[in-house]
Coordinates of C-alpha atoms and ligand atoms in Angstrom, one line a residue:
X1 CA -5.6 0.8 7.5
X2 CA -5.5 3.9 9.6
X3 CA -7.0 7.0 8.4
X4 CA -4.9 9.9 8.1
X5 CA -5.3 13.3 10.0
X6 CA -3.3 16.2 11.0
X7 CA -0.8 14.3 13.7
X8 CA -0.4 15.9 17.3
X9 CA 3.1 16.7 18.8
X10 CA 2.6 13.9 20.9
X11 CA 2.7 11.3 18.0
X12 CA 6.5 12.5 17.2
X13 CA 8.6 11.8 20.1
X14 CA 11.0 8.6 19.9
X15 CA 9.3 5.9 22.3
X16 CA 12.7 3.5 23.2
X17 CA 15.8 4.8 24.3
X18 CA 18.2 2.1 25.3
X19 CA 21.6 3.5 26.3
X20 CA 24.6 2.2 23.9
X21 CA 26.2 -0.5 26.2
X22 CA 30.0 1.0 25.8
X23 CA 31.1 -3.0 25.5
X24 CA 29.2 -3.5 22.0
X25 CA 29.5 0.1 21.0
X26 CA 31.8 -0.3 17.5
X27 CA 34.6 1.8 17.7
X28 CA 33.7 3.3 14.5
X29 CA 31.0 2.7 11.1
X30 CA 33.0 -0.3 9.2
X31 CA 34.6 1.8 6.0
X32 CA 34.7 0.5 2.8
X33 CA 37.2 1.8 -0.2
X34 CA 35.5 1.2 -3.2
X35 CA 38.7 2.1 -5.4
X36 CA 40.4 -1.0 -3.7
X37 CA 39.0 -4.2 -4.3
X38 CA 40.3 -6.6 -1.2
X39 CA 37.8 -4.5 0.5
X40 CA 35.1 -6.8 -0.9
X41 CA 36.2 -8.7 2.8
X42 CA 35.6 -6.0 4.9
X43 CA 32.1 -5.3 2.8
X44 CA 30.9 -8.8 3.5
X45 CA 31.9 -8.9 7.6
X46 CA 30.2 -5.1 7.8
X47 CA 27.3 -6.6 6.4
X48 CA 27.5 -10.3 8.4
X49 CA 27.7 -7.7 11.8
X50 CA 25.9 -4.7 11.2
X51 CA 23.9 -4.8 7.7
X52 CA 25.8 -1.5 7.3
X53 CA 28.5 0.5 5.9
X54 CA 30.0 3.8 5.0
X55 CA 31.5 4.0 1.5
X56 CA 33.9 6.0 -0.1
X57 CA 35.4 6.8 -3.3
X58 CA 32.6 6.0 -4.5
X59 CA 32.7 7.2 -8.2
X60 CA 29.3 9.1 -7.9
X61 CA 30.3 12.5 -9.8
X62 CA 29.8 15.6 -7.4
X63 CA 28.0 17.6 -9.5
X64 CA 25.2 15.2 -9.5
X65 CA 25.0 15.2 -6.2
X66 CA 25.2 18.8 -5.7
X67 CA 22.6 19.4 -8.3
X68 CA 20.0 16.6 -6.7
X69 CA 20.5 18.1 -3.2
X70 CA 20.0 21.9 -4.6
X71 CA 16.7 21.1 -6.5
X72 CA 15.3 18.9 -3.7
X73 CA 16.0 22.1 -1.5
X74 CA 14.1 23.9 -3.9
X75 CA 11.0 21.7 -4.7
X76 CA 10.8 21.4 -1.0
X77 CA 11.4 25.2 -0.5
X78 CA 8.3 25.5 -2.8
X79 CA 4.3 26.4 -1.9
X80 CA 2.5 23.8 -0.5
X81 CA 0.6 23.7 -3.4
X82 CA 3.2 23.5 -5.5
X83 CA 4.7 20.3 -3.7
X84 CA 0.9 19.1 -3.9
X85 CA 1.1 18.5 -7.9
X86 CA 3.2 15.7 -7.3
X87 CA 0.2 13.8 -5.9
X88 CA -0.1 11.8 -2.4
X89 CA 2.5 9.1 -1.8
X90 CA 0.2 6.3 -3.3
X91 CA 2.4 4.8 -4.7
X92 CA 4.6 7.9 -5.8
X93 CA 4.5 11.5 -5.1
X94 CA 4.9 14.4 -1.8
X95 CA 3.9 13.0 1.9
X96 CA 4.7 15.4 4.8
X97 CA 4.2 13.9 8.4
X98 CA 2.3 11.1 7.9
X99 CA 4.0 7.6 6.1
X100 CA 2.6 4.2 5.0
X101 CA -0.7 3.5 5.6
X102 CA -0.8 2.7 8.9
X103 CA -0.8 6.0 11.3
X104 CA 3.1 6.6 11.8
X105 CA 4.3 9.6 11.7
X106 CA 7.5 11.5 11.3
X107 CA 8.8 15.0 11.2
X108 CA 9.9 14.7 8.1
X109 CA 8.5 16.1 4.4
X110 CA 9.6 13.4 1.3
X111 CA 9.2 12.8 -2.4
X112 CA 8.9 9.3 -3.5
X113 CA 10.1 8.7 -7.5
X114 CA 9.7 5.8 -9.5
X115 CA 13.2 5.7 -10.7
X116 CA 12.7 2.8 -13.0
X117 CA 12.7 4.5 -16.6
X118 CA 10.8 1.5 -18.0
X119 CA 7.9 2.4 -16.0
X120 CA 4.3 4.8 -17.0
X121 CA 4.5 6.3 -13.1
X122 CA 8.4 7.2 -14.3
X123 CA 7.8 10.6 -15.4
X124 CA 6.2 12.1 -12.3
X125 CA 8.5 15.3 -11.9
X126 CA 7.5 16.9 -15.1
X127 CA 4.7 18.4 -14.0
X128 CA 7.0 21.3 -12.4
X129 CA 7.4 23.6 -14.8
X130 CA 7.9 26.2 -12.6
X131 CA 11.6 24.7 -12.2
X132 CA 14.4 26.2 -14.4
X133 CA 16.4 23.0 -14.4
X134 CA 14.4 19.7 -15.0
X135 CA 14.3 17.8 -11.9
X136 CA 13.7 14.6 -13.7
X137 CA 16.9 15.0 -15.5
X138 CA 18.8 15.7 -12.6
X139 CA 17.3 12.8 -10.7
X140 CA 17.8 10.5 -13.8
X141 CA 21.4 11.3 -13.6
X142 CA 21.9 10.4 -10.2
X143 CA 20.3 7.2 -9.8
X144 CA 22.0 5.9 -13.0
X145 CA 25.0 6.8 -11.1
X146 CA 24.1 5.3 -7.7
X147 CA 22.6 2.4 -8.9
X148 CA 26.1 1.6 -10.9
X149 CA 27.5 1.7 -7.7
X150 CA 25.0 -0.7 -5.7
X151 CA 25.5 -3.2 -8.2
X152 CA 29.4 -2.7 -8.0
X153 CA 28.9 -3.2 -4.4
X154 CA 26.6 -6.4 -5.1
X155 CA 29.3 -8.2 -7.3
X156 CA 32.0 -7.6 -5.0
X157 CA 29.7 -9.4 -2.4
X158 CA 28.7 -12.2 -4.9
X159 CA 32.7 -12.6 -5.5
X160 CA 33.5 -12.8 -1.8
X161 CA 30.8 -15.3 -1.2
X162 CA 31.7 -17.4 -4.4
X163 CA 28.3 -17.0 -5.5
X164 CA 27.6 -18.2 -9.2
X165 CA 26.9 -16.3 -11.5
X166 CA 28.7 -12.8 -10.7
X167 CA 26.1 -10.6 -11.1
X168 CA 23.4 -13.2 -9.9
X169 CA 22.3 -10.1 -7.4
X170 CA 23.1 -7.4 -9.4
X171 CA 20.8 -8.2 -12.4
X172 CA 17.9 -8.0 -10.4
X173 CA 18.9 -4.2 -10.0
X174 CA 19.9 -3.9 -13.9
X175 CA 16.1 -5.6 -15.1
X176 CA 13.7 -3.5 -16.9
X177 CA 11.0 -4.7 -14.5
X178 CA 13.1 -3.4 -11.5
X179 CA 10.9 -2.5 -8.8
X180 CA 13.6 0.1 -6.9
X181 CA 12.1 3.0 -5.3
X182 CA 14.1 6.4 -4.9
X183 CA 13.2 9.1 -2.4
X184 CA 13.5 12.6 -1.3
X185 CA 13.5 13.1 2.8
X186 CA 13.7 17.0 3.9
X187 CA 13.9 17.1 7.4
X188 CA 12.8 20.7 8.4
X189 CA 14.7 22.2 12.0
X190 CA 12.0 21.8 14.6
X191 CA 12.9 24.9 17.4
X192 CA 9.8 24.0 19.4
X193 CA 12.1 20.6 19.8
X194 CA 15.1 22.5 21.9
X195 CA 12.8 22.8 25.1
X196 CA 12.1 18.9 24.8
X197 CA 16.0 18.1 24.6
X198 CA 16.1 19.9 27.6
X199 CA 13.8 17.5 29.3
X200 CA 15.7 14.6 27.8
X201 CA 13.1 13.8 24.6
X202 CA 13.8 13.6 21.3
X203 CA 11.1 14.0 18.4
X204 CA 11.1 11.1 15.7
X205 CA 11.7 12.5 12.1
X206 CA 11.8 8.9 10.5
X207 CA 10.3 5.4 13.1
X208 CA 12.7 2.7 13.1
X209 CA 12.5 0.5 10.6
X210 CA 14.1 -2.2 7.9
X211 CA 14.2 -1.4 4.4
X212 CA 12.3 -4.2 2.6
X213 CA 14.2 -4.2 -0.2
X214 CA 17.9 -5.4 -1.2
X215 CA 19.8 -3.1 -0.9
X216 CA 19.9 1.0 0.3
X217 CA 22.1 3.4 -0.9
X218 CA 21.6 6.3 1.6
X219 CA 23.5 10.0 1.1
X220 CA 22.5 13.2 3.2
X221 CA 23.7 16.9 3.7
X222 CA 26.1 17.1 6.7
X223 CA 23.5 17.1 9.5
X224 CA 23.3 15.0 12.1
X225 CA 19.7 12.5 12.8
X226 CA 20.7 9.1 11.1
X227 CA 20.5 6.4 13.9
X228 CA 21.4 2.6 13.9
X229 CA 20.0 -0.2 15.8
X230 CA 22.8 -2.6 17.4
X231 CA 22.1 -6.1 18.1
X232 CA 21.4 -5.6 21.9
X233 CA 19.0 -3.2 21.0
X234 CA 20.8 0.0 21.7
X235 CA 20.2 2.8 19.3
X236 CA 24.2 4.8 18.1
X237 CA 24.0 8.1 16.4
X238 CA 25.9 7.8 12.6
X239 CA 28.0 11.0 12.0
X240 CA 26.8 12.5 8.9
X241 CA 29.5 12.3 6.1
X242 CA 27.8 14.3 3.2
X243 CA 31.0 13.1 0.6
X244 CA 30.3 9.3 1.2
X245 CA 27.5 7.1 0.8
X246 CA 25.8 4.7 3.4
X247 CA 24.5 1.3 2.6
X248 CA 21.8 -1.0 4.2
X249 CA 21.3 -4.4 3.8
X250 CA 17.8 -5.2 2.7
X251 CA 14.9 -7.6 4.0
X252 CA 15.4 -9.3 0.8
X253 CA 19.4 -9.5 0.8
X254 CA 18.9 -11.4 4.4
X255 CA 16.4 -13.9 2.6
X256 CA 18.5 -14.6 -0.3
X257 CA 21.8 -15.0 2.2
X258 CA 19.6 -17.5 4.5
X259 CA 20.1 -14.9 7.4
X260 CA 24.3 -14.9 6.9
X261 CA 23.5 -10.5 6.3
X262 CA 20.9 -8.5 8.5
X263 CA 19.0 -5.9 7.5
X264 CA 19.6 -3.2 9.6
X265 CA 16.7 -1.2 11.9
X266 CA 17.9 2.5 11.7
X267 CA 15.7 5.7 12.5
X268 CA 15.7 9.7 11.9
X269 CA 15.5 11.7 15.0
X270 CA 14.8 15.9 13.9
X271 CA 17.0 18.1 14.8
X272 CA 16.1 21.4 16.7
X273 CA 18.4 24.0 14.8
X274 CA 19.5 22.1 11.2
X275 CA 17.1 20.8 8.3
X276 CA 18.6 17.3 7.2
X277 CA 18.1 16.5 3.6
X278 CA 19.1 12.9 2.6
X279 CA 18.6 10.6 -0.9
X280 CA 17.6 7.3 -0.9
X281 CA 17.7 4.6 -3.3
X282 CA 16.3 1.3 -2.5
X283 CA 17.4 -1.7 -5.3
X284 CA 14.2 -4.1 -5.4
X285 CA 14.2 -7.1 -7.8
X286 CA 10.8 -7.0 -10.6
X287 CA 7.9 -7.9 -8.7
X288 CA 7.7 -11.9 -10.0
X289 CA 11.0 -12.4 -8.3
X290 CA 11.2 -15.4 -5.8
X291 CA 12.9 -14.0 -2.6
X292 CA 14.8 -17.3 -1.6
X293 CA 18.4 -18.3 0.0
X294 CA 20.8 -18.3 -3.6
X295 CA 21.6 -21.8 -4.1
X296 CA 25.1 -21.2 -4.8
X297 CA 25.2 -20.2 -1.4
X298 CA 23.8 -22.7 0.8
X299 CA 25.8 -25.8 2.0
X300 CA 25.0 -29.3 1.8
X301 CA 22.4 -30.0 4.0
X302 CA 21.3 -26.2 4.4
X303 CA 17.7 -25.5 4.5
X304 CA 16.0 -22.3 3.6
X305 CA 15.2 -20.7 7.1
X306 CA 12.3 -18.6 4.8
X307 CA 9.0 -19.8 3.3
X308 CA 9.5 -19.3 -0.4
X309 CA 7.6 -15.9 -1.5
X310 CA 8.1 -13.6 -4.4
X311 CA 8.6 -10.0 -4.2
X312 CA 5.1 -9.0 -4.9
X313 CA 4.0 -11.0 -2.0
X314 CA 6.2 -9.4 0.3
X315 CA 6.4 -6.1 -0.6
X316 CA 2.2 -6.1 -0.2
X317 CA 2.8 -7.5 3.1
X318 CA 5.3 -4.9 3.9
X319 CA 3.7 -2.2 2.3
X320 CA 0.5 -2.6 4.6
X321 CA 2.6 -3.2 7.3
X322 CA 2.8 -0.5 10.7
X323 CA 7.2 0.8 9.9
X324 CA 8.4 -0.8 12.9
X325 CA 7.1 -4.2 12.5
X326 CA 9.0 -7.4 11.9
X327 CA 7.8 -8.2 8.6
X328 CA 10.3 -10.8 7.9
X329 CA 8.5 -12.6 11.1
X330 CA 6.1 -14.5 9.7
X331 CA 8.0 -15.6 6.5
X332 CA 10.6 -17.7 9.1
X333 CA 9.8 -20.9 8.8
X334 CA 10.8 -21.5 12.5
X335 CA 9.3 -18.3 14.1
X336 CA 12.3 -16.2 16.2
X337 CA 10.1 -14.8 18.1
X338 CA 6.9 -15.2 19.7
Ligands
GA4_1 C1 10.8 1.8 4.3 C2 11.9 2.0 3.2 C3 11.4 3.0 2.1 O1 11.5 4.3 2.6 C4 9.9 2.7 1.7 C5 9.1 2.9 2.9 C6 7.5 2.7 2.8 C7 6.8 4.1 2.5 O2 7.3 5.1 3.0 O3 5.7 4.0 2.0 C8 7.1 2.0 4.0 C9 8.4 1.5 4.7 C10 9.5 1.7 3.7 C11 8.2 0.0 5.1 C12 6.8 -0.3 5.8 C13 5.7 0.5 5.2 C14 6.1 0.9 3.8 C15 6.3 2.8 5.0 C16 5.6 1.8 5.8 C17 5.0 2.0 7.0 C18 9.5 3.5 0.5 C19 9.8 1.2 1.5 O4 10.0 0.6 0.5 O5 9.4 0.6 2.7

């Protein structure tokens, strides 16, 4: 574990920079209609070629939206000491520059909720009494409402892939022992970054990573900084889209497919004249879940490309883990890479 100290500019700036090869470039972010159900095709090729997609009509009420986005502007608006009473991020609370546990950094301040309502760490936001509305209610609201959707979005995948029984992904999301994780990211305007763009650099507000979990459920204000990793490596900007919703495969979704999805690597870069605010909800199965290929999906004669490992085991892994490392590496039975 690395210990934690006051980061130097240095730290922040975004170490590869492949161009985007115009011949792999997509033309555009694969679009998914949620009001029309023969999109369940389109849903399982987006996430077969990228482990990504843009969703609309989507369901999610505006107003929780626009309530979640104007208290997170608010809590993060707040005195530092304010922001402190949410504790350090261990597992739950405020971080600001510095996340995980092993030295990266981003410029980037977040909240991260427990949003499982079952749980004793659930009612973390209470302690802000200073707040007129109650920010627990308002983040209640719209993870009830978001994780509806992901588990819409997980039986039209189980349907397209014939997968028995239909909600044999979606009930992980739905158990009372769900181990999800929602979070807060406000990405403050960096001016001091407009002299680096000059000279060609950008400043990290979020590393590139995976999400370790099944599946992410991404929404931000209409500022630009989301960035996804193709498969030769090159890095394409995602234009921000503050009425739809973005989805990631998860680490655990590419287990339990035997590698058919990929979870996508995407990144934050800051932006010198706009803060980014953006809401994440990442569906995790309860803790004792085996992460494995779903045997309705494998063919005859298929083997597991994954050692067999529960959710605990890899989310400890994970969770000790540096963010840009391939944690999925050493769970391949035949190693991809040396
Ligand atoms: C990435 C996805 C989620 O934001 C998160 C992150 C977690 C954290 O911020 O503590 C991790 C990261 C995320 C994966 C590797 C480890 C753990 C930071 C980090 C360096 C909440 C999660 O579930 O995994």
């Amino acid at each position: 574990m690395v210990a934690l100290s006051n980061p130097t500019i240095e730290q922040f700036f975004v170490k590869t920079c492949k161009p985007v090869n115009p011949l792999t470039f997509p033309p555009s972010i694969p679009l998914i209609d949620l009001s029309k159900p023969e999109s369940k095709h389109l849903l399982v090729k987006a996430c077969q070629d990228f482990g990504f997609f843009k969703v609309v009509n989507h369901g999610v009420p505006t107003k929780f939206i626009n309530k979640l986005e104007s208290e997170a502007i608010k809590f993060f608006s707040s005195p530092l000491s304010v922001k402190q009473k949410a504790g350090p991020p261990s597992p739950f609370g405020y971080g600001s520059k510095n996340i995980g546990k092993n030295g990266d950094v981003g410029w980037v301040e977040y909240l991260l909720l427990n949003p499982n309502p079952e749980s004793d760490y659930h009612q973390l936001l209470s302690i802000f009494e200073e707040h007129p509305d109650d920010f627990q209610c308002v983040v209640d609201d719209y993870v009830a409402e978001v994780k509806k959707m992901a588990c819409e979005i997980l039986e039209l995948m189980a349907d397209e892939l014939k997968l028995e029984p239909k909600n044999v992904l979606s009930k992980l999301l739905m158990d009372e022992q769900s181990d999800s994780v929602f979070r807060v990211n406000y990405y403050p305007p960096c001016p001091e970054l407009q002299e680096h763009e000059i000279n060609g650099r950008n400043l990290i507000g979020f590393g590139e990573h995976t999400d370790p979990q099944i599946i992410s459920v991404l929404r931000s204000n209409n500022t630009s900084g989301l960035e996804i990793s193709l498969r030769d490596g090159s890095w394409v900007s995602v234009p921000p889209d503050s009425d739809s919703f973005f989805i990631n495969v998860g680490d655990s979704l590419q287990v339990m497919t035997n590698g058919r999805f990929k979870s996508i690597k995407h990144r934050v870069v800051a932006n010198s004249k706009e803060s980014r605010v953006s809401m994440i909800y990442f569906g995790g199965p309860p803790l004792n879940q085996t992460i494995a290929p779903l045997p309705s999906l494998l063919q005859t004669d298929e083997d597991s490309l994954y050692k067999e490992f529960t959710w605990f085991e890899y989310k400890t892994y994970a969770f000790n883990s540096a963010l840009s490392h391939d944690r999925l590496g050493v769970f391949e039975k035949i190693p991809s890479k040396i």
